[in-house]
Amino acid sequence: MWFKDRDVGISTEFLSKTTESQKAYLNSLELRTVDSMKKFPFRRIPRRVPQNQNKKVKRKEYRMLSDEERENLNKAMNALKSKFIDNVTIWDLHTLIHYPDSAPGAHWGPAFLPWHREFLRQFEVALQREVPGVALPYWDSTLDNGLPDPSDSVLWTDELMGNGNGFVKTGPFQDWDTNVLMPLSPVPVKKLYRYTGGRSTDRLLSLGDVDWIISRKNYSELTFCHDKTFESMHGLSHVWVGGFMFVIRVSPNDPTFYMHHAFVDYLWEQFRQNQQTRYQRERDYARKICTKQHSFYAPMKPFNLRNKDGLSNDYTDFWYEYEPIRHCTEDQPSCDTKYLFCDKRVWRCRSKVQLGGNCTGFSLSDICYKSFCIQGVCRLPATEGNGFQRREKKQSGVVWMKSIMLTDDDEPLLSGIAHVTVRDEDGSEALTYVQRKTEYPEVPGLVYLPLPHPREGSPYTVTLEARDHYGRYCQSYCFNETVERYQICEPKLVIKSRPDSQSSNMSFTHSFVSRKFLDMDLSAHPSMWSVHTPFMVFACHRKMINSAQIMSISEDVKPVIDRTEYVWFRVNVLKKGNSEVDIDESEIEVQDLDDPTDSWISPIRRARSAYDQSIVFVRARNPFVFRRGVSVRISIRNKSKRLKCETRCNMGSTFEDYCENVVFLHERASRSQEQIFASDPSYLQLLGWKMSGHPNDWSLRMAYLSFYC
């Protein structure tokens, strides 16, 4: 269930270093003096209603807000996040007082409900100071429970709360910094982060949960020391949203926290209205409290109140009231907002599903937001996804990097309009798409990223934004070599010509032709060639990733054994220090020892590698066709005369020994002297290279045979 975090070091430090300005701000939200509490400790002193609040506000379900109301709310929340009091944002001040050291009676007991009622009221007052009249909405998660996949709810879109699958990169709260690293994360995360419904075992509050809560007969049945049922139920949605919401002390970093707790407060208010008189609402309390911090008269730390004050009728008399959702009926078969639809099977409004979401079982309903339910998916008719048009632009002066885009179950995303936007430090953008067709060694779902060409001593930082064919945000994951798995990472790359601790460990090349060989090992026998999954991949779904499944995408790509008649391999031809031989004017000859009629001769100048003048490519019959193996004798000729060159054979990574000028090729790696050969001429310049990681870390396996002339 809900993780009970006990790491309170940060709040301890905060309490000891709170400045006078910060204390003054927090005290101003209470509008009640400490003296009055000391003078009348056992009497309820009505809290003074602020002059700027002429009427109490109405808290609505978030999706019921008008566009103007939602805009004002977002404006107020972003203002709290951007304004500082002595180097701490106002938003973070509210988060810090939610820590266990600041609020020892806020959780795991009957004071949970009154403490959070006051906490929300103060936060709402803070919002109203930024935008007068704004009200804190609630998130009724039962509207999402019952969808085929609640994480597909329209709530988690750019238009409303932003994406829920990883770093929050869309919507009104995109790229928010947090006041602390995200607990339980294997990598440092200090940006707003969620994984809504990422684990199949988690769920949201249900109608059954709500019925249980509002049908309790007294406060002791609702929440008490040894059976914190309501508090545990509220934890369901915390865990389901995940990320910062998963852990008690840091959960207010996410705006979802306040809307979820407003719903919890609304459910409590329904219980109060249904089961208690006005007198009972302020007097009825749990009998078993376990710890003194949860007693009726205990101080409601860090506020200048007592726990009993949180039971006051003043909250809903003077400050706010809740507006319930009008659910659809046979007489009124519609809902009052474009974000909800009427489920006529139960005559109840539910959240609509975003484009690309799962609508299985609702094909005859209006479940899809701005789309239609077609074959169990919310789609736009006659389009591949969201109607986005693929417009490719030729890139120049860049280096290329591979990535993969993934869809449900970490399968490759094959849509040709799924794309990644690359933004460099200068603000320029490049758009690149998933490859419609791939050929070995390319993998399905492949996208080539054009990146700035790194210069010596000048690092480049680029940010990436991946979207699937429905326009939904895709979260980036980077491969960690230490633990050999993919982990969450920001969609950002640091490119340097020489790798260091700050640079990204990805393969890249300036060659458009050679880019398909990135993340590939060509330093082995063709039967053992392997393709590695790229450093960064993009998951365009809402579930926890499976690293083994992602890596298997590349592992499942096997080389196609070419049955053409000939293959190419390398030999080294070097000039001795005191030699007068003109190698540039020499020729290389290959004679098949099993077929004397098969002979190949070429000028060395023409057969040389474009990158290494000592490497010469030679031709022999294909051992995958001539399966007994192919033996060839290789000679160097100058003016029709064979040169007496010294020949050495590579017996290991660095060791050479004298040998004959004969090479044996076989379809089995264990029997072949020269391991590295290929039938496709496009492979030749990269034969022997293992191109994983930064180019400075690439390794080259030497040719088997070397001539010293």
mmCIF file of N, CA and C in Angstrom, residues 477-535:
data_model
loop_
_atom_site.group_PDB
_atom_site.id
_atom_site.type_symbol
_atom_site.label_atom_id
_atom_site.label_comp_id
_atom_site.label_asym_id
_atom_site.label_seq_id
_atom_site.Cartn_x
_atom_site.Cartn_y
_atom_site.Cartn_z
ATOM 1 N N TYR A 477 14.029 7.052 -21.600
ATOM 2 C CA TYR A 477 14.736 6.155 -20.685
ATOM 3 C C TYR A 477 16.149 5.958 -21.236
ATOM 4 N N CYS A 478 17.138 5.949 -20.343
ATOM 5 C CA CYS A 478 18.535 5.807 -20.749
ATOM 6 C C CYS A 478 19.115 4.516 -20.180
ATOM 7 N N PHE A 479 20.022 3.914 -20.943
ATOM 8 C CA PHE A 479 20.606 2.645 -20.520
ATOM 9 C C PHE A 479 21.737 2.891 -19.529
ATOM 10 N N ASN A 480 21.644 2.235 -18.372
ATOM 11 C CA ASN A 480 22.667 2.313 -17.338
ATOM 12 C C ASN A 480 23.524 1.055 -17.425
ATOM 13 N N GLU A 481 24.777 1.218 -17.858
ATOM 14 C CA GLU A 481 25.650 0.059 -18.052
ATOM 15 C C GLU A 481 25.978 -0.642 -16.739
ATOM 16 N N THR A 482 25.977 0.102 -15.641
ATOM 17 C CA THR A 482 26.340 -0.485 -14.347
ATOM 18 C C THR A 482 25.332 -1.542 -13.919
ATOM 19 N N VAL A 483 24.055 -1.224 -14.049
ATOM 20 C CA VAL A 483 23.010 -2.170 -13.634
ATOM 21 C C VAL A 483 22.415 -2.913 -14.824
ATOM 22 N N GLU A 484 22.866 -2.553 -16.038
ATOM 23 C CA GLU A 484 22.433 -3.203 -17.276
ATOM 24 C C GLU A 484 20.916 -3.183 -17.436
ATOM 25 N N ARG A 485 20.356 -1.990 -17.304
ATOM 26 C CA ARG A 485 18.923 -1.841 -17.515
ATOM 27 C C ARG A 485 18.616 -0.392 -17.863
ATOM 28 N N TYR A 486 17.423 -0.181 -18.429
ATOM 29 C CA TYR A 486 16.986 1.172 -18.753
ATOM 30 C C TYR A 486 16.366 1.814 -17.519
ATOM 31 N N GLN A 487 16.699 3.099 -17.320
ATOM 32 C CA GLN A 487 16.170 3.852 -16.193
ATOM 33 C C GLN A 487 15.656 5.200 -16.685
ATOM 34 N N ILE A 488 14.752 5.757 -15.917
ATOM 35 C CA ILE A 488 14.181 7.053 -16.263
ATOM 36 C C ILE A 488 15.293 8.092 -16.407
ATOM 37 N N CYS A 489 15.175 8.948 -17.400
ATOM 38 C CA CYS A 489 16.148 10.031 -17.569
ATOM 39 C C CYS A 489 15.441 11.203 -18.232
ATOM 40 N N GLU A 490 15.983 12.380 -18.036
ATOM 41 C CA GLU A 490 15.414 13.552 -18.695
ATOM 42 C C GLU A 490 15.694 13.473 -20.191
ATOM 43 N N PRO A 491 14.774 13.979 -21.010
ATOM 44 C CA PRO A 491 14.994 13.953 -22.465
ATOM 45 C C PRO A 491 16.005 15.019 -22.876
ATOM 46 N N LYS A 492 17.234 14.789 -22.487
ATOM 47 C CA LYS A 492 18.300 15.762 -22.718
ATOM 48 C C LYS A 492 19.589 15.009 -23.007
ATOM 49 N N LEU A 493 20.390 15.523 -23.933
ATOM 50 C CA LEU A 493 21.669 14.912 -24.274
ATOM 51 C C LEU A 493 22.764 15.969 -24.207
ATOM 52 N N VAL A 494 23.903 15.578 -23.657
ATOM 53 C CA VAL A 494 25.091 16.430 -23.655
ATOM 54 C C VAL A 494 26.104 15.776 -24.583
ATOM 55 N N ILE A 495 26.460 16.477 -25.651
ATOM 56 C CA ILE A 495 27.311 15.911 -26.696
ATOM 57 C C ILE A 495 28.691 16.548 -26.608
ATOM 58 N N LYS A 496 29.716 15.714 -26.497
ATOM 59 C CA LYS A 496 31.097 16.192 -26.458
ATOM 60 C C LYS A 496 31.948 15.338 -27.386
ATOM 61 N N SER A 497 32.986 15.963 -27.932
ATOM 62 C CA SER A 497 33.883 15.210 -28.806
ATOM 63 C C SER A 497 34.704 14.207 -28.011
ATOM 64 N N ARG A 498 34.953 14.528 -26.733
ATOM 65 C CA ARG A 498 35.643 13.598 -25.840
ATOM 66 C C ARG A 498 34.742 13.324 -24.637
ATOM 67 N N PRO A 499 34.490 12.064 -24.342
ATOM 68 C CA PRO A 499 33.532 11.747 -23.273
ATOM 69 C C PRO A 499 34.084 12.071 -21.890
ATOM 70 N N ASP A 500 33.191 12.460 -20.989
ATOM 71 C CA ASP A 500 33.541 12.628 -19.586
ATOM 72 C C ASP A 500 32.302 12.312 -18.759
ATOM 73 N N SER A 501 32.360 12.605 -17.471
ATOM 74 C CA SER A 501 31.254 12.241 -16.584
ATOM 75 C C SER A 501 29.978 13.015 -16.891
ATOM 76 N N GLN A 502 30.095 14.137 -17.605
ATOM 77 C CA GLN A 502 28.928 14.958 -17.899
ATOM 78 C C GLN A 502 28.275 14.620 -19.242
ATOM 79 N N SER A 503 29.021 13.973 -20.133
ATOM 80 C CA SER A 503 28.501 13.721 -21.477
ATOM 81 C C SER A 503 27.641 12.465 -21.510
ATOM 82 N N SER A 504 26.752 12.410 -22.490
ATOM 83 C CA SER A 504 25.873 11.251 -22.667
ATOM 84 C C SER A 504 26.625 10.152 -23.403
ATOM 85 N N ASN A 505 26.422 8.926 -22.944
ATOM 86 C CA ASN A 505 27.193 7.798 -23.473
ATOM 87 C C ASN A 505 26.500 7.182 -24.687
ATOM 88 N N MET A 506 26.311 7.995 -25.734
ATOM 89 C CA MET A 506 25.618 7.472 -26.909
ATOM 90 C C MET A 506 26.549 7.417 -28.110
ATOM 91 N N SER A 507 26.212 6.529 -29.033
ATOM 92 C CA SER A 507 26.956 6.414 -30.285
ATOM 93 C C SER A 507 26.445 7.457 -31.268
ATOM 94 N N PHE A 508 27.359 8.051 -32.014
ATOM 95 C CA PHE A 508 26.937 8.976 -33.063
ATOM 96 C C PHE A 508 27.979 8.995 -34.170
ATOM 97 N N THR A 509 27.552 9.403 -35.343
ATOM 98 C CA THR A 509 28.445 9.489 -36.493
ATOM 99 C C THR A 509 28.005 10.633 -37.388
ATOM 100 N N HIS A 510 28.967 11.222 -38.090
ATOM 101 C CA HIS A 510 28.641 12.293 -39.029
ATOM 102 C C HIS A 510 28.197 11.735 -40.373
ATOM 103 N N SER A 511 28.411 10.438 -40.595
ATOM 104 C CA SER A 511 28.147 9.824 -41.897
ATOM 105 C C SER A 511 26.693 9.373 -42.017
ATOM 106 N N PHE A 512 25.992 9.914 -43.003
ATOM 107 C CA PHE A 512 24.611 9.512 -43.253
ATOM 108 C C PHE A 512 24.549 8.040 -43.653
ATOM 109 N N VAL A 513 25.531 7.592 -44.426
ATOM 110 C CA VAL A 513 25.548 6.210 -44.905
ATOM 111 C C VAL A 513 25.849 5.239 -43.767
ATOM 112 N N SER A 514 26.756 5.623 -42.874
ATOM 113 C CA SER A 514 27.203 4.710 -41.820
ATOM 114 C C SER A 514 26.291 4.697 -40.603
ATOM 115 N N ARG A 515 25.322 5.594 -40.533
ATOM 116 C CA ARG A 515 24.523 5.718 -39.313
ATOM 117 C C ARG A 515 23.746 4.447 -38.979
ATOM 118 N N LYS A 516 23.421 3.650 -39.993
ATOM 119 C CA LYS A 516 22.646 2.441 -39.710
ATOM 120 C C LYS A 516 23.458 1.404 -38.940
ATOM 121 N N PHE A 517 24.803 1.549 -38.920
ATOM 122 C CA PHE A 517 25.650 0.593 -38.207
ATOM 123 C C PHE A 517 25.923 0.999 -36.760
ATOM 124 N N LEU A 518 25.386 2.147 -36.327
ATOM 125 C CA LEU A 518 25.565 2.566 -34.939
ATOM 126 C C LEU A 518 25.002 1.512 -33.992
ATOM 127 N N ASP A 519 25.623 1.392 -32.827
ATOM 128 C CA ASP A 519 25.205 0.426 -31.801
ATOM 129 C C ASP A 519 25.287 -1.011 -32.311
ATOM 130 N N MET A 520 26.257 -1.263 -33.195
ATOM 131 C CA MET A 520 26.407 -2.598 -33.769
ATOM 132 C C MET A 520 27.828 -3.096 -33.564
ATOM 133 N N ASP A 521 27.967 -4.402 -33.439
ATOM 134 C CA ASP A 521 29.273 -5.035 -33.280
ATOM 135 C C ASP A 521 29.610 -5.799 -34.557
ATOM 136 N N LEU A 522 30.523 -5.212 -35.366
ATOM 137 C CA LEU A 522 30.997 -5.854 -36.597
ATOM 138 C C LEU A 522 32.401 -6.414 -36.409
ATOM 139 N N SER A 523 32.756 -6.656 -35.142
ATOM 140 C CA SER A 523 34.097 -7.177 -34.857
ATOM 141 C C SER A 523 34.080 -8.687 -34.656
ATOM 142 N N ALA A 524 33.054 -9.342 -35.173
ATOM 143 C CA ALA A 524 32.910 -10.786 -34.984
ATOM 144 C C ALA A 524 32.556 -11.447 -36.312
ATOM 145 N N HIS A 525 32.515 -12.763 -36.298
ATOM 146 C CA HIS A 525 32.091 -13.554 -37.453
ATOM 147 C C HIS A 525 30.662 -13.151 -37.840
ATOM 148 N N PRO A 526 30.311 -13.126 -39.134
ATOM 149 C CA PRO A 526 28.962 -12.701 -39.549
ATOM 150 C C PRO A 526 27.835 -13.444 -38.847
ATOM 151 N N SER A 527 28.064 -14.688 -38.488
ATOM 152 C CA SER A 527 27.020 -15.448 -37.791
ATOM 153 C C SER A 527 26.818 -14.951 -36.368
ATOM 154 N N MET A 528 27.739 -14.107 -35.884
ATOM 155 C CA MET A 528 27.686 -13.630 -34.502
ATOM 156 C C MET A 528 27.523 -12.112 -34.420
ATOM 157 N N TRP A 529 27.233 -11.475 -35.538
ATOM 158 C CA TRP A 529 26.993 -10.037 -35.489
ATOM 159 C C TRP A 529 25.842 -9.738 -34.532
ATOM 160 N N SER A 530 25.949 -8.636 -33.817
ATOM 161 C CA SER A 530 24.900 -8.272 -32.860
ATOM 162 C C SER A 530 24.607 -6.787 -32.939
ATOM 163 N N VAL A 531 23.353 -6.467 -32.679
ATOM 164 C CA VAL A 531 22.893 -5.079 -32.649
ATOM 165 C C VAL A 531 22.470 -4.768 -31.221
ATOM 166 N N HIS A 532 22.929 -3.641 -30.696
ATOM 167 C CA HIS A 532 22.591 -3.234 -29.336
ATOM 168 C C HIS A 532 21.480 -2.188 -29.365
ATOM 169 N N THR A 533 20.638 -2.204 -28.341
ATOM 170 C CA THR A 533 19.595 -1.190 -28.233
ATOM 171 C C THR A 533 20.242 0.165 -27.962
ATOM 172 N N PRO A 534 19.729 1.244 -28.545
ATOM 173 C CA PRO A 534 20.358 2.561 -28.368
ATOM 174 C C PRO A 534 20.401 3.020 -26.915
ATOM 175 N N PHE A 535 21.244 4.004 -26.670
ATOM 176 C CA PHE A 535 21.416 4.568 -25.331
ATOM 177 C C PHE A 535 20.106 5.116 -24.778
#
